[in-house]
mmCIF file of C-alpha atoms in Angstrom:
data_model
loop_
_atom_site.group_PDB
_atom_site.id
_atom_site.type_symbol
_atom_site.label_atom_id
_atom_site.label_comp_id
_atom_site.label_asym_id
_atom_site.label_seq_id
_atom_site.Cartn_x
_atom_site.Cartn_y
_atom_site.Cartn_z
ATOM 1 C CA MET A 1311 -27.557 23.342 -5.972
ATOM 2 C CA ARG A 1312 -29.794 23.100 -2.882
ATOM 3 C CA VAL A 1313 -28.026 21.284 -0.046
ATOM 4 C CA ASN A 1314 -30.039 19.387 2.587
ATOM 5 C CA ILE A 1315 -28.870 20.320 6.068
ATOM 6 C CA HIS A 1316 -29.230 16.701 7.185
ATOM 7 C CA GLU A 1317 -27.122 15.378 4.338
ATOM 8 C CA CYS A 1318 -24.094 17.394 5.425
ATOM 9 C CA THR A 1319 -23.236 19.516 8.439
ATOM 10 C CA ARG A 1320 -20.958 22.519 8.868
ATOM 11 C CA LYS A 1321 -17.896 22.392 11.092
ATOM 12 C CA ALA A 1322 -16.884 25.264 13.356
ATOM 13 C CA ASP A 1323 -14.291 26.422 10.826
ATOM 14 C CA GLY A 1324 -16.922 26.703 8.103
ATOM 15 C CA ARG A 1325 -16.087 23.549 6.143
ATOM 16 C CA TRP A 1326 -18.754 21.057 5.194
ATOM 17 C CA ARG A 1327 -18.819 17.589 6.717
ATOM 18 C CA PRO A 1328 -20.560 14.602 5.132
ATOM 19 C CA GLY A 1329 -23.833 13.317 6.580
ATOM 20 C CA TYR A 1330 -26.064 10.274 6.317
ATOM 21 C CA VAL A 1331 -25.727 9.860 2.544
ATOM 22 C CA ALA A 1332 -21.942 9.617 2.896
ATOM 23 C CA ALA A 1333 -22.326 7.216 5.829
ATOM 24 C CA ALA A 1334 -24.565 5.031 3.665
ATOM 25 C CA LEU A 1335 -21.876 5.021 0.947
ATOM 26 C CA VAL A 1336 -19.311 3.834 3.495
ATOM 27 C CA PHE A 1337 -21.752 1.117 4.591
ATOM 28 C CA ALA A 1338 -22.272 -0.023 0.981
ATOM 29 C CA ILE A 1339 -18.541 -0.179 0.222
ATOM 30 C CA GLY A 1340 -17.894 -2.234 3.336
ATOM 31 C CA MET A 1341 -20.689 -4.696 2.611
ATOM 32 C CA ALA A 1342 -19.672 -5.053 -1.071
ATOM 33 C CA GLY A 1343 -16.363 -6.509 0.058
ATOM 34 C CA THR A 1344 -18.132 -9.330 1.881
ATOM 35 C CA THR A 1345 -19.682 -10.758 -1.302
ATOM 36 C CA LEU A 1346 -16.823 -10.164 -3.768
ATOM 37 C CA PRO A 1347 -15.752 -13.856 -3.745
ATOM 38 C CA THR A 1348 -19.236 -15.185 -4.602
ATOM 39 C CA PRO A 1349 -18.803 -15.616 -8.418
ATOM 40 C CA LEU A 1350 -15.169 -16.677 -7.928
ATOM 41 C CA TYR A 1351 -15.748 -19.843 -5.923
ATOM 42 C CA GLY A 1352 -15.878 -21.912 -9.113
ATOM 43 C CA LEU A 1353 -12.444 -20.594 -10.113
ATOM 44 C CA TYR A 1354 -11.108 -21.342 -6.634
ATOM 45 C CA GLN A 1355 -12.526 -24.879 -6.875
ATOM 46 C CA GLU A 1356 -10.669 -25.434 -10.154
ATOM 47 C CA GLN A 1357 -7.440 -23.938 -8.835
ATOM 48 C CA ILE A 1358 -7.383 -25.446 -5.341
ATOM 49 C CA GLY A 1359 -9.785 -28.369 -5.633
ATOM 50 C CA PHE A 1360 -12.535 -28.711 -3.013
ATOM 51 C CA THR A 1361 -16.124 -29.940 -2.812
ATOM 52 C CA GLU A 1362 -19.439 -28.111 -2.801
ATOM 53 C CA LEU A 1363 -19.671 -28.735 0.934
ATOM 54 C CA MET A 1364 -16.378 -26.874 1.407
ATOM 55 C CA VAL A 1365 -17.769 -23.905 -0.537
ATOM 56 C CA THR A 1366 -20.626 -23.608 1.927
ATOM 57 C CA VAL A 1367 -18.273 -24.112 4.879
ATOM 58 C CA VAL A 1368 -16.029 -21.282 3.638
ATOM 59 C CA PHE A 1369 -19.155 -19.174 3.281
ATOM 60 C CA ALA A 1370 -20.365 -20.170 6.747
ATOM 61 C CA VAL A 1371 -17.081 -19.088 8.333
ATOM 62 C CA TYR A 1372 -18.049 -15.582 7.293
ATOM 63 C CA ALA A 1373 -21.487 -15.825 8.889
ATOM 64 C CA VAL A 1374 -20.122 -17.345 12.115
ATOM 65 C CA ALA A 1375 -17.655 -14.455 12.360
ATOM 66 C CA VAL A 1376 -20.486 -11.950 11.844
ATOM 67 C CA ILE A 1377 -22.579 -13.526 14.590
ATOM 68 C CA THR A 1378 -19.646 -13.753 17.003
ATOM 69 C CA VAL A 1379 -18.734 -10.095 16.527
ATOM 70 C CA LEU A 1380 -22.349 -9.016 16.928
ATOM 71 C CA LEU A 1381 -22.642 -10.956 20.181
ATOM 72 C CA VAL A 1382 -19.325 -9.789 21.625
ATOM 73 C CA VAL A 1383 -19.020 -6.178 20.446
ATOM 74 C CA GLY A 1384 -22.365 -5.458 18.790
ATOM 75 C CA ASN A 1385 -23.105 -2.712 21.315
ATOM 76 C CA TYR A 1386 -19.546 -1.348 21.446
ATOM 77 C CA SER A 1387 -20.295 1.640 19.200
ATOM 78 C CA ASP A 1388 -22.967 2.801 21.670
ATOM 79 C CA GLU A 1389 -20.116 3.666 24.056
ATOM 80 C CA SER A 1390 -16.986 4.139 21.937
ATOM 81 C CA GLY A 1391 -18.728 6.052 19.159
ATOM 82 C CA ARG A 1392 -19.767 5.080 15.630
ATOM 83 C CA ARG A 1393 -16.748 6.478 13.780
ATOM 84 C CA PRO A 1394 -13.963 4.430 15.493
ATOM 85 C CA VAL A 1395 -15.938 1.223 14.975
ATOM 86 C CA LEU A 1396 -16.502 2.031 11.297
ATOM 87 C CA LEU A 1397 -12.777 2.668 10.786
ATOM 88 C CA CYS A 1398 -11.947 -0.635 12.465
ATOM 89 C CA ALA A 1399 -14.446 -2.439 10.223
ATOM 90 C CA LEU A 1400 -12.894 -0.927 7.105
ATOM 91 C CA ALA A 1401 -9.412 -1.967 8.266
ATOM 92 C CA LEU A 1402 -10.645 -5.553 8.661
ATOM 93 C CA SER A 1403 -12.218 -5.387 5.209
ATOM 94 C CA ALA A 1404 -8.876 -4.293 3.734
ATOM 95 C CA ALA A 1405 -7.094 -7.133 5.567
ATOM 96 C CA SER A 1406 -9.621 -9.583 4.121
ATOM 97 C CA ALA A 1407 -8.883 -8.353 0.589
ATOM 98 C CA GLY A 1408 -5.184 -8.825 1.329
ATOM 99 C CA CYS A 1409 -5.771 -12.481 2.225
ATOM 100 C CA PHE A 1410 -7.499 -13.096 -1.086
ATOM 101 C CA LEU A 1411 -4.698 -11.332 -2.973
ATOM 102 C CA LEU A 1412 -2.170 -13.619 -1.276
ATOM 103 C CA GLU A 1413 -4.425 -16.662 -1.781
ATOM 104 C CA GLY A 1414 -2.436 -19.889 -1.827
ATOM 105 C CA GLY A 1415 -4.956 -22.422 -0.573
ATOM 106 C CA LEU A 1416 -7.873 -22.951 1.755
ATOM 107 C CA PRO A 1417 -6.234 -21.474 4.896
ATOM 108 C CA LEU A 1418 -6.058 -17.979 3.393
ATOM 109 C CA LEU A 1419 -9.576 -18.329 1.973
ATOM 110 C CA PHE A 1420 -10.822 -19.129 5.461
ATOM 111 C CA ALA A 1421 -8.815 -16.234 6.915
ATOM 112 C CA GLY A 1422 -10.207 -13.834 4.316
ATOM 113 C CA ARG A 1423 -13.776 -14.880 5.000
ATOM 114 C CA LEU A 1424 -13.205 -14.703 8.759
ATOM 115 C CA LEU A 1425 -11.910 -11.122 8.556
ATOM 116 C CA SER A 1426 -14.695 -10.191 6.165
ATOM 117 C CA GLY A 1427 -17.285 -11.523 8.612
ATOM 118 C CA CYS A 1428 -15.754 -9.515 11.440
ATOM 119 C CA ALA A 1429 -15.967 -6.382 9.296
ATOM 120 C CA ALA A 1430 -19.616 -7.044 8.429
ATOM 121 C CA GLY A 1431 -20.453 -7.662 12.081
ATOM 122 C CA LEU A 1432 -19.057 -4.290 13.088
ATOM 123 C CA LEU A 1433 -20.705 -2.514 10.165
ATOM 124 C CA SER A 1434 -24.184 -3.998 10.588
ATOM 125 C CA GLY A 1435 -24.976 -2.329 13.884
ATOM 126 C CA ALA A 1436 -22.691 0.714 13.898
ATOM 127 C CA ALA A 1437 -23.244 1.827 10.289
ATOM 128 C CA THR A 1438 -27.014 1.365 10.438
ATOM 129 C CA ALA A 1439 -27.197 3.411 13.640
ATOM 130 C CA ALA A 1440 -24.869 6.089 12.241
ATOM 131 C CA VAL A 1441 -26.900 6.553 9.053
ATOM 132 C CA ILE A 1442 -30.152 6.872 10.998
ATOM 133 C CA GLU A 1443 -28.713 9.212 13.621
ATOM 134 C CA LEU A 1444 -27.029 11.520 11.119
ATOM 135 C CA ALA A 1445 -30.333 12.187 9.381
ATOM 136 C CA GLY A 1446 -32.187 13.975 12.145
ATOM 137 C CA PRO A 1447 -35.843 13.392 13.138
ATOM 138 C CA GLY A 1448 -37.326 15.028 10.049
ATOM 139 C CA HIS A 1449 -35.456 12.811 7.616
ATOM 140 C CA ARG A 1450 -35.768 9.369 9.174
ATOM 141 C CA ALA A 1451 -37.692 8.051 6.153
ATOM 142 C CA ARG A 1452 -34.817 8.772 3.781
ATOM 143 C CA ALA A 1453 -32.200 7.592 6.250
ATOM 144 C CA GLY A 1454 -34.002 4.331 6.975
ATOM 145 C CA PHE A 1455 -34.101 3.527 3.285
ATOM 146 C CA ALA A 1456 -30.503 4.682 2.830
ATOM 147 C CA ALA A 1457 -29.304 2.319 5.583
ATOM 148 C CA THR A 1458 -31.124 -0.783 4.375
ATOM 149 C CA ALA A 1459 -30.441 -0.007 0.702
ATOM 150 C CA ALA A 1460 -26.740 0.446 1.460
ATOM 151 C CA ASN A 1461 -26.691 -2.916 3.205
ATOM 152 C CA MET A 1462 -28.479 -4.879 0.473
ATOM 153 C CA GLY A 1463 -27.155 -2.776 -2.400
ATOM 154 C CA GLY A 1464 -23.585 -3.199 -1.217
ATOM 155 C CA LEU A 1465 -24.038 -6.952 -0.867
ATOM 156 C CA GLY A 1466 -25.426 -7.085 -4.404
ATOM 157 C CA CYS A 1467 -22.770 -4.901 -6.021
ATOM 158 C CA GLY A 1468 -19.951 -7.110 -4.707
ATOM 159 C CA PRO A 1469 -20.667 -10.178 -6.898
ATOM 160 C CA LEU A 1470 -21.649 -8.029 -9.888
ATOM 161 C CA LEU A 1471 -18.333 -6.163 -9.757
ATOM 162 C CA SER A 1472 -16.166 -9.240 -9.251
ATOM 163 C CA GLY A 1473 -18.086 -11.260 -11.852
ATOM 164 C CA ILE A 1474 -17.565 -8.625 -14.545
ATOM 165 C CA LEU A 1475 -13.888 -8.168 -13.678
ATOM 166 C CA ALA A 1476 -13.333 -11.939 -13.556
ATOM 167 C CA GLN A 1477 -14.914 -12.504 -16.947
ATOM 168 C CA TYR A 1478 -13.556 -9.568 -18.900
ATOM 169 C CA THR A 1479 -10.087 -8.867 -17.485
ATOM 170 C CA PRO A 1480 -6.910 -10.999 -17.398
ATOM 171 C CA TRP A 1481 -6.740 -10.953 -13.575
ATOM 172 C CA PRO A 1482 -9.963 -12.651 -12.400
ATOM 173 C CA LEU A 1483 -8.752 -13.530 -8.878
ATOM 174 C CA THR A 1484 -6.829 -10.353 -8.056
ATOM 175 C CA LEU A 1485 -8.290 -7.257 -9.749
ATOM 176 C CA PRO A 1486 -11.630 -7.360 -7.836
ATOM 177 C CA PHE A 1487 -9.764 -7.125 -4.536
ATOM 178 C CA TRP A 1488 -7.416 -4.369 -5.715
ATOM 179 C CA VAL A 1489 -10.479 -2.349 -6.764
ATOM 180 C CA HIS A 1490 -12.049 -3.002 -3.387
ATOM 181 C CA LEU A 1491 -8.921 -1.804 -1.591
ATOM 182 C CA GLY A 1492 -9.186 1.459 -3.513
ATOM 183 C CA LEU A 1493 -12.830 1.839 -2.506
ATOM 184 C CA VAL A 1494 -12.000 1.068 1.137
ATOM 185 C CA THR A 1495 -9.381 3.824 1.076
ATOM 186 C CA LEU A 1496 -12.050 6.244 -0.146
ATOM 187 C CA ALA A 1497 -14.450 5.041 2.537
ATOM 188 C CA CYS A 1498 -11.834 5.582 5.254
ATOM 189 C CA GLY A 1499 -11.396 9.194 4.147
ATOM 190 C CA ILE A 1500 -15.156 9.776 4.258
ATOM 191 C CA THR A 1501 -15.484 8.102 7.657
ATOM 192 C CA TRP A 1502 -12.758 10.292 9.119
ATOM 193 C CA LEU A 1503 -14.868 13.361 8.238
ATOM 194 C CA LEU A 1504 -18.179 11.981 9.532
ATOM 195 C CA PRO A 1505 -19.649 13.726 12.580
ATOM 196 C CA GLU A 1506 -19.745 11.548 15.687
ATOM 197 C CA THR A 1507 -23.352 10.823 16.681
ATOM 198 C CA VAL A 1508 -22.716 9.348 20.135
ATOM 199 C CA ALA A 1509 -23.047 12.225 22.606
ATOM 200 C CA GLU A 1510 -20.187 11.316 24.968
ATOM 201 C CA PRO A 1511 -18.044 8.572 23.392
ATOM 202 C CA LYS A 1512 -15.670 6.819 25.777
ATOM 203 C CA ARG A 1513 -12.059 6.126 24.926
ATOM 204 C CA ARG A 1514 -11.475 2.352 24.874
ATOM 205 C CA PRO A 1515 -14.466 1.310 26.987
ATOM 206 C CA PRO A 1516 -14.317 -2.258 28.360
ATOM 207 C CA LEU A 1517 -15.973 -5.014 26.361
ATOM 208 C CA LYS A 1518 -19.437 -5.921 27.614
ATOM 209 C CA PRO A 1519 -20.696 -8.878 25.543
ATOM 210 C CA GLN A 1520 -24.443 -8.440 25.219
ATOM 211 C CA GLY A 1521 -25.537 -11.857 23.984
ATOM 212 C CA LEU A 1522 -29.043 -11.487 22.611
ATOM 213 C CA SER A 1523 -30.149 -8.980 25.212
ATOM 214 C CA VAL A 1524 -33.036 -6.846 23.967
ATOM 215 C CA PRO A 1525 -34.569 -3.886 25.852
ATOM 216 C CA PRO A 1526 -38.048 -4.678 27.251
ATOM 217 C CA GLU A 1527 -39.741 -2.033 25.087
ATOM 218 C CA VAL A 1528 -38.499 -3.800 21.918
ATOM 219 C CA LYS A 1529 -39.446 -7.392 22.764
ATOM 220 C CA GLY A 1530 -42.983 -7.096 21.399
ATOM 221 C CA VAL A 1531 -41.732 -6.515 17.844
ATOM 222 C CA PHE A 1532 -38.395 -8.319 18.024
ATOM 223 C CA LEU A 1533 -39.662 -11.904 17.675
ATOM 224 C CA PRO A 1534 -41.827 -11.530 14.546
ATOM 225 C CA ALA A 1535 -39.320 -9.135 12.976
ATOM 226 C CA SER A 1536 -36.342 -11.422 13.572
ATOM 227 C CA LEU A 1537 -38.201 -14.518 12.329
ATOM 228 C CA ALA A 1538 -39.022 -12.729 9.083
ATOM 229 C CA ALA A 1539 -35.400 -11.608 8.762
ATOM 230 C CA PHE A 1540 -34.163 -15.183 9.321
ATOM 231 C CA ALA A 1541 -36.356 -16.485 6.497
ATOM 232 C CA GLY A 1542 -35.372 -13.681 4.114
ATOM 233 C CA PHE A 1543 -31.663 -13.982 4.808
ATOM 234 C CA ALA A 1544 -31.887 -17.740 4.216
ATOM 235 C CA LEU A 1545 -32.873 -16.933 0.626
ATOM 236 C CA LEU A 1546 -29.953 -14.514 0.311
ATOM 237 C CA GLY A 1547 -27.606 -17.164 1.677
ATOM 238 C CA LEU A 1548 -28.795 -19.655 -0.927
ATOM 239 C CA PHE A 1549 -28.068 -17.246 -3.756
ATOM 240 C CA THR A 1550 -24.699 -16.032 -2.485
ATOM 241 C CA ALA A 1551 -23.347 -19.504 -1.690
ATOM 242 C CA VAL A 1552 -25.077 -22.000 -3.973
ATOM 243 C CA ALA A 1553 -26.698 -20.235 -6.950
ATOM 244 C CA PRO A 1554 -23.427 -19.794 -8.922
ATOM 245 C CA SER A 1555 -22.694 -23.523 -8.570
ATOM 246 C CA PHE A 1556 -26.230 -24.412 -9.656
ATOM 247 C CA ALA A 1557 -25.939 -22.091 -12.660
ATOM 248 C CA SER A 1558 -22.671 -23.663 -13.794
ATOM 249 C CA ARG A 1559 -23.261 -27.343 -12.977
ATOM 250 C CA THR A 1560 -26.960 -27.695 -13.766
ATOM 251 C CA LEU A 1561 -27.654 -24.913 -16.260
ATOM 252 C CA GLY A 1562 -24.275 -24.932 -17.984
ATOM 253 C CA VAL A 1563 -23.653 -21.222 -17.346
ATOM 254 C CA HIS A 1564 -19.898 -20.826 -16.835
ATOM 255 C CA ASN A 1565 -19.719 -17.046 -17.203
ATOM 256 C CA PRO A 1566 -18.833 -15.403 -13.829
ATOM 257 C CA ALA A 1567 -20.441 -12.153 -14.994
ATOM 258 C CA VAL A 1568 -23.778 -13.930 -15.505
ATOM 259 C CA SER A 1569 -23.485 -15.671 -12.137
ATOM 260 C CA GLY A 1570 -22.683 -12.356 -10.501
ATOM 261 C CA ALA A 1571 -25.650 -10.716 -12.231
ATOM 262 C CA VAL A 1572 -28.006 -13.451 -10.983
ATOM 263 C CA VAL A 1573 -26.840 -12.860 -7.413
ATOM 264 C CA PHE A 1574 -27.028 -9.103 -7.955
ATOM 265 C CA SER A 1575 -30.657 -9.437 -9.079
ATOM 266 C CA VAL A 1576 -31.831 -10.769 -5.720
ATOM 267 C CA PHE A 1577 -30.198 -7.861 -3.874
ATOM 268 C CA LEU A 1578 -31.453 -5.348 -6.446
ATOM 269 C CA ALA A 1579 -34.969 -6.676 -5.906
ATOM 270 C CA SER A 1580 -34.441 -6.444 -2.159
ATOM 271 C CA THR A 1581 -33.567 -2.769 -2.494
ATOM 272 C CA ALA A 1582 -36.669 -2.229 -4.646
ATOM 273 C CA GLY A 1583 -38.795 -3.988 -2.031
ATOM 274 C CA GLN A 1584 -37.378 -1.731 0.652
ATOM 275 C CA SER A 1585 -38.428 1.330 -1.349
ATOM 276 C CA LEU A 1586 -42.056 0.132 -1.142
ATOM 277 C CA THR A 1587 -42.103 -0.336 2.623
ATOM 278 C CA GLN A 1588 -42.942 3.258 3.469
ATOM 279 C CA ARG A 1589 -45.946 3.233 1.149
ATOM 280 C CA VAL A 1590 -47.253 -0.034 2.573
ATOM 281 C CA GLY A 1591 -46.406 0.781 6.190
ATOM 282 C CA ALA A 1592 -44.035 -1.247 8.329
ATOM 283 C CA HIS A 1593 -46.731 -3.165 10.226
ATOM 284 C CA LEU A 1594 -48.332 -4.376 6.991
ATOM 285 C CA ALA A 1595 -45.109 -4.730 5.000
ATOM 286 C CA LEU A 1596 -43.765 -7.381 7.381
ATOM 287 C CA PRO A 1597 -46.444 -10.061 6.695
ATOM 288 C CA VAL A 1598 -46.880 -9.006 3.066
ATOM 289 C CA GLY A 1599 -43.141 -9.292 2.487
ATOM 290 C CA CYS A 1600 -43.165 -12.804 3.926
ATOM 291 C CA GLY A 1601 -45.968 -13.740 1.531
ATOM 292 C CA VAL A 1602 -44.068 -12.429 -1.500
ATOM 293 C CA LEU A 1603 -40.967 -14.255 -0.230
ATOM 294 C CA VAL A 1604 -42.927 -17.528 -0.233
ATOM 295 C CA VAL A 1605 -43.827 -17.006 -3.897
ATOM 296 C CA GLY A 1606 -40.175 -16.331 -4.729
ATOM 297 C CA LEU A 1607 -39.046 -19.503 -2.976
ATOM 298 C CA LEU A 1608 -41.601 -21.525 -4.933
ATOM 299 C CA LEU A 1609 -40.208 -20.064 -8.167
ATOM 300 C CA VAL A 1610 -36.675 -21.015 -7.087
ATOM 301 C CA ALA A 1611 -37.870 -24.578 -6.451
ATOM 302 C CA SER A 1612 -39.518 -24.595 -9.882
ATOM 303 C CA SER A 1613 -36.245 -23.485 -11.486
ATOM 304 C CA LEU A 1614 -34.495 -26.460 -9.901
ATOM 305 C CA LEU A 1615 -37.111 -28.859 -11.235
ATOM 306 C CA ALA A 1616 -37.270 -27.332 -14.719
ATOM 307 C CA GLU A 1617 -33.538 -26.463 -14.934
ATOM 308 C CA SER A 1618 -34.531 -22.967 -16.033
ATOM 309 C CA LEU A 1619 -32.343 -19.893 -15.658
ATOM 310 C CA LEU A 1620 -35.374 -17.689 -16.337
ATOM 311 C CA LEU A 1621 -37.296 -19.165 -13.396
ATOM 312 C CA LEU A 1622 -34.221 -18.795 -11.201
ATOM 313 C CA VAL A 1623 -33.993 -15.093 -12.048
ATOM 314 C CA LEU A 1624 -37.735 -14.640 -11.513
ATOM 315 C CA GLY A 1625 -37.402 -16.366 -8.157
ATOM 316 C CA ALA A 1626 -34.544 -14.053 -7.269
ATOM 317 C CA LEU A 1627 -36.539 -10.957 -8.228
ATOM 318 C CA CYS A 1628 -39.731 -12.032 -6.458
ATOM 319 C CA GLY A 1629 -38.020 -13.472 -3.383
ATOM 320 C CA GLY A 1630 -35.696 -10.485 -3.131
ATOM 321 C CA THR A 1631 -38.642 -8.080 -3.254
ATOM 322 C CA GLY A 1632 -40.360 -9.937 -0.429
ATOM 323 C CA GLN A 1633 -37.160 -10.064 1.591
ATOM 324 C CA GLY A 1634 -36.646 -6.332 1.111
ATOM 325 C CA LEU A 1635 -40.169 -5.477 2.202
ATOM 326 C CA ALA A 1636 -39.917 -7.612 5.330
ATOM 327 C CA PHE A 1637 -36.324 -6.635 6.152
ATOM 328 C CA ARG A 1638 -36.839 -2.881 6.057
ATOM 329 C CA ALA A 1639 -40.117 -3.192 7.945
ATOM 330 C CA ALA A 1640 -38.423 -5.276 10.633
ATOM 331 C CA LEU A 1641 -35.501 -2.868 10.961
ATOM 332 C CA THR A 1642 -37.891 0.096 11.028
ATOM 333 C CA LEU A 1643 -39.945 -1.359 13.861
ATOM 334 C CA ILE A 1644 -36.937 -2.440 15.907
ATOM 335 C CA SER A 1645 -34.851 0.718 15.528
ATOM 336 C CA GLY A 1646 -37.918 2.877 16.163
ATOM 337 C CA ALA A 1647 -38.742 1.022 19.379
ATOM 338 C CA ALA A 1648 -35.167 0.879 20.703
ATOM 339 C CA PRO A 1649 -33.978 3.603 23.104
ATOM 340 C CA ALA A 1650 -31.107 5.684 21.693
ATOM 341 C CA GLN A 1651 -28.543 4.468 24.244
ATOM 342 C CA HIS A 1652 -29.208 0.849 23.252
ATOM 343 C CA ARG A 1653 -29.960 1.271 19.548
ATOM 344 C CA GLY A 1654 -26.661 -0.094 18.225
ATOM 345 C CA GLY A 1655 -26.820 -3.157 20.490
ATOM 346 C CA THR A 1656 -30.468 -3.848 19.660
ATOM 347 C CA ILE A 1657 -29.845 -3.627 15.923
ATOM 348 C CA SER A 1658 -26.845 -5.926 16.354
ATOM 349 C CA ALA A 1659 -29.016 -8.499 18.158
ATOM 350 C CA PHE A 1660 -31.444 -8.346 15.230
ATOM 351 C CA PHE A 1661 -28.616 -9.004 12.782
ATOM 352 C CA VAL A 1662 -27.447 -11.984 14.865
ATOM 353 C CA VAL A 1663 -30.731 -13.719 14.098
ATOM 354 C CA ALA A 1664 -30.659 -12.581 10.461
ATOM 355 C CA TYR A 1665 -27.144 -13.906 9.873
ATOM 356 C CA GLY A 1666 -28.142 -17.171 11.496
ATOM 357 C CA GLY A 1667 -30.519 -17.469 8.555
ATOM 358 C CA ILE A 1668 -27.787 -16.741 6.037
ATOM 359 C CA SER A 1669 -25.429 -19.401 7.442
ATOM 360 C CA LEU A 1670 -27.104 -22.413 9.056
ATOM 361 C CA PRO A 1671 -29.470 -23.361 6.180
ATOM 362 C CA VAL A 1672 -26.702 -22.877 3.605
ATOM 363 C CA VAL A 1673 -24.345 -25.259 5.389
ATOM 364 C CA GLY A 1674 -27.212 -27.755 5.470
ATOM 365 C CA VAL A 1675 -27.642 -27.385 1.709
ATOM 366 C CA GLY A 1676 -23.922 -27.991 1.176
ATOM 367 C CA ALA A 1677 -23.982 -31.122 3.336
ATOM 368 C CA MET A 1678 -27.074 -32.508 1.633
ATOM 369 C CA ALA A 1679 -25.658 -31.715 -1.818
ATOM 370 C CA THR A 1680 -22.732 -34.041 -1.084
ATOM 371 C CA TRP A 1681 -25.066 -37.022 -0.697
ATOM 372 C CA LEU A 1682 -28.260 -36.088 -2.538
ATOM 373 C CA GLY A 1683 -27.023 -33.742 -5.246
ATOM 374 C CA LEU A 1684 -27.420 -29.988 -5.563
ATOM 375 C CA ARG A 1685 -30.934 -30.111 -7.019
ATOM 376 C CA GLN A 1686 -32.444 -32.299 -4.286
ATOM 377 C CA ALA A 1687 -30.696 -30.293 -1.575
ATOM 378 C CA GLY A 1688 -32.045 -27.070 -3.051
ATOM 379 C CA LEU A 1689 -35.597 -28.437 -3.164
ATOM 380 C CA ILE A 1690 -35.453 -29.492 0.484
ATOM 381 C CA PHE A 1691 -34.097 -26.081 1.409
ATOM 382 C CA ALA A 1692 -36.835 -24.296 -0.542
ATOM 383 C CA GLY A 1693 -39.536 -26.373 1.154
ATOM 384 C CA CYS A 1694 -38.219 -25.640 4.643
ATOM 385 C CA ALA A 1695 -37.804 -21.941 3.871
ATOM 386 C CA VAL A 1696 -41.372 -21.722 2.534
ATOM 387 C CA VAL A 1697 -42.723 -23.146 5.794
ATOM 388 C CA LEU A 1698 -40.599 -20.772 7.871
ATOM 389 C CA ALA A 1699 -41.532 -17.670 5.848
ATOM 390 C CA ALA A 1700 -45.222 -18.587 5.950
ATOM 391 C CA CYS A 1701 -45.095 -19.066 9.725
ATOM 392 C CA ALA A 1702 -43.222 -15.784 10.217
ATOM 393 C CA GLY A 1703 -45.743 -13.884 8.081
ATOM 394 C CA THR A 1704 -48.706 -15.430 9.860
ATOM 395 C CA TYR A 1705 -47.209 -14.694 13.262
ATOM 396 C CA ALA A 1706 -46.486 -11.085 12.271
ATOM 397 C CA ALA A 1707 -50.016 -10.582 10.948
ATOM 398 C CA ARG A 1708 -51.643 -11.985 14.085
ATOM 399 C CA ARG A 1709 -49.294 -11.068 16.945
ATOM 400 C CA LEU A 1710 -47.438 -7.910 15.940
ATOM 401 C CA PRO A 1711 -48.337 -5.013 18.271
ATOM 402 C CA PRO A 1712 -50.656 -2.509 16.549
ATOM 403 C CA ASP A 1713 -49.201 0.502 14.786
ATOM 404 C CA PRO A 1714 -49.440 3.470 17.181
ATOM 405 C CA GLN A 1715 -50.139 5.729 14.206
ATOM 406 C CA LEU A 1716 -53.410 3.864 13.671
ATOM 407 C CA GLN A 1717 -54.625 4.159 17.274
ATOM 408 C CA PRO A 1718 -57.422 6.682 17.924
ATOM 409 C CA GLY A 1719 -56.094 9.945 19.268
ATOM 410 C CA SER A 1720 -52.436 9.020 18.757
ATOM 411 C CA PRO A 1721 -50.231 11.662 17.136
ATOM 412 C CA PRO A 1722 -48.239 10.581 14.066
ATOM 413 C CA ALA A 1723 -44.750 9.370 14.893
ATOM 414 C CA ALA A 1724 -42.163 10.271 12.314
ATOM 415 C CA SER A 1725 -39.765 7.593 13.483
ATOM 416 C CA SER A 1726 -42.187 4.658 13.435
ATOM 417 C CA ARG A 1727 -42.272 4.423 9.660
ATOM 418 C CA PHE A 1728 -39.191 4.781 7.488
#
């Protein structure tokens, strides 16, 4: 079998070490753990007893933890190295699974989501940078897709796995987390073998919270890219936090496997959308993705009005495709513009904005659902998200700096398009 030199590297003693494909697998396993509870919230509601608002608050704890970690230590892997940060993230993911296994009420649910958010915050910047850097300049296209597909694919596989295990095994609230612990163990072994991509990693460097600091050379693309990411992640937040409740309460679908599959569909479509970005080109894919996202949001709103599972799935597929197009384009432009010594921190700042989209609107939906009902809250959300996505797409089409590949006399840049 022909082995790609950028997919694995040889150690001094002659043994092979895993490369960017293995790093993407670690990324996917870590992110899958963050969405495992999604189809299980209905079971937790029956067992513990809490409102729809509390579901979104539990979900938001995760997003707040992600944002906090990104702000405080988002650039830490630029100095300490990618591998130590990845191992720390996997340890937090295992601790989160332990909280759910010991679940005895809301406090442990909150603790599990908090630890899971911390793990995702560490993974988002460090794992994305590691996958890209392990690929080498000639394979940035594959690595860019591998990083974004691992992120979205992992998030989608979490609810699919837990939904199937919850529906078809006798241990719906424990087996998903035991399986995840096994996968985390595998991921730790792979991470230990990964080559370190930071040239001179420091041992225990001091914390230097970065806030939302972005290098000057990235600011031209950061605003339109982050706005598009906010709108796309708002759709993902709706599906991961509210769609299972809508399916069960409004559509009468009480099968966790079906709920998990509906959530999986939006992330599957996102991965498919990402695969199209290279063909379209990042500068065009950003506004086009926002336009497709608008159509998906309109289909989601139609599903709420018509109480149709089919329209909900179509909205997930269409909206997910648009989100994937825009997300990969945004990450491509930002990571390509960022200097290597600030790449992890810049990507982390991008994810801060994205995870704001996955948390703030969802909490608003939960609050409105308490007083207006889930359907009305979902319609208001869809309307606001349509306006935001349309504005982000318009801004990107009109204000995004031109693609240097399209400028007369400019040489093609392998890293500007993934």
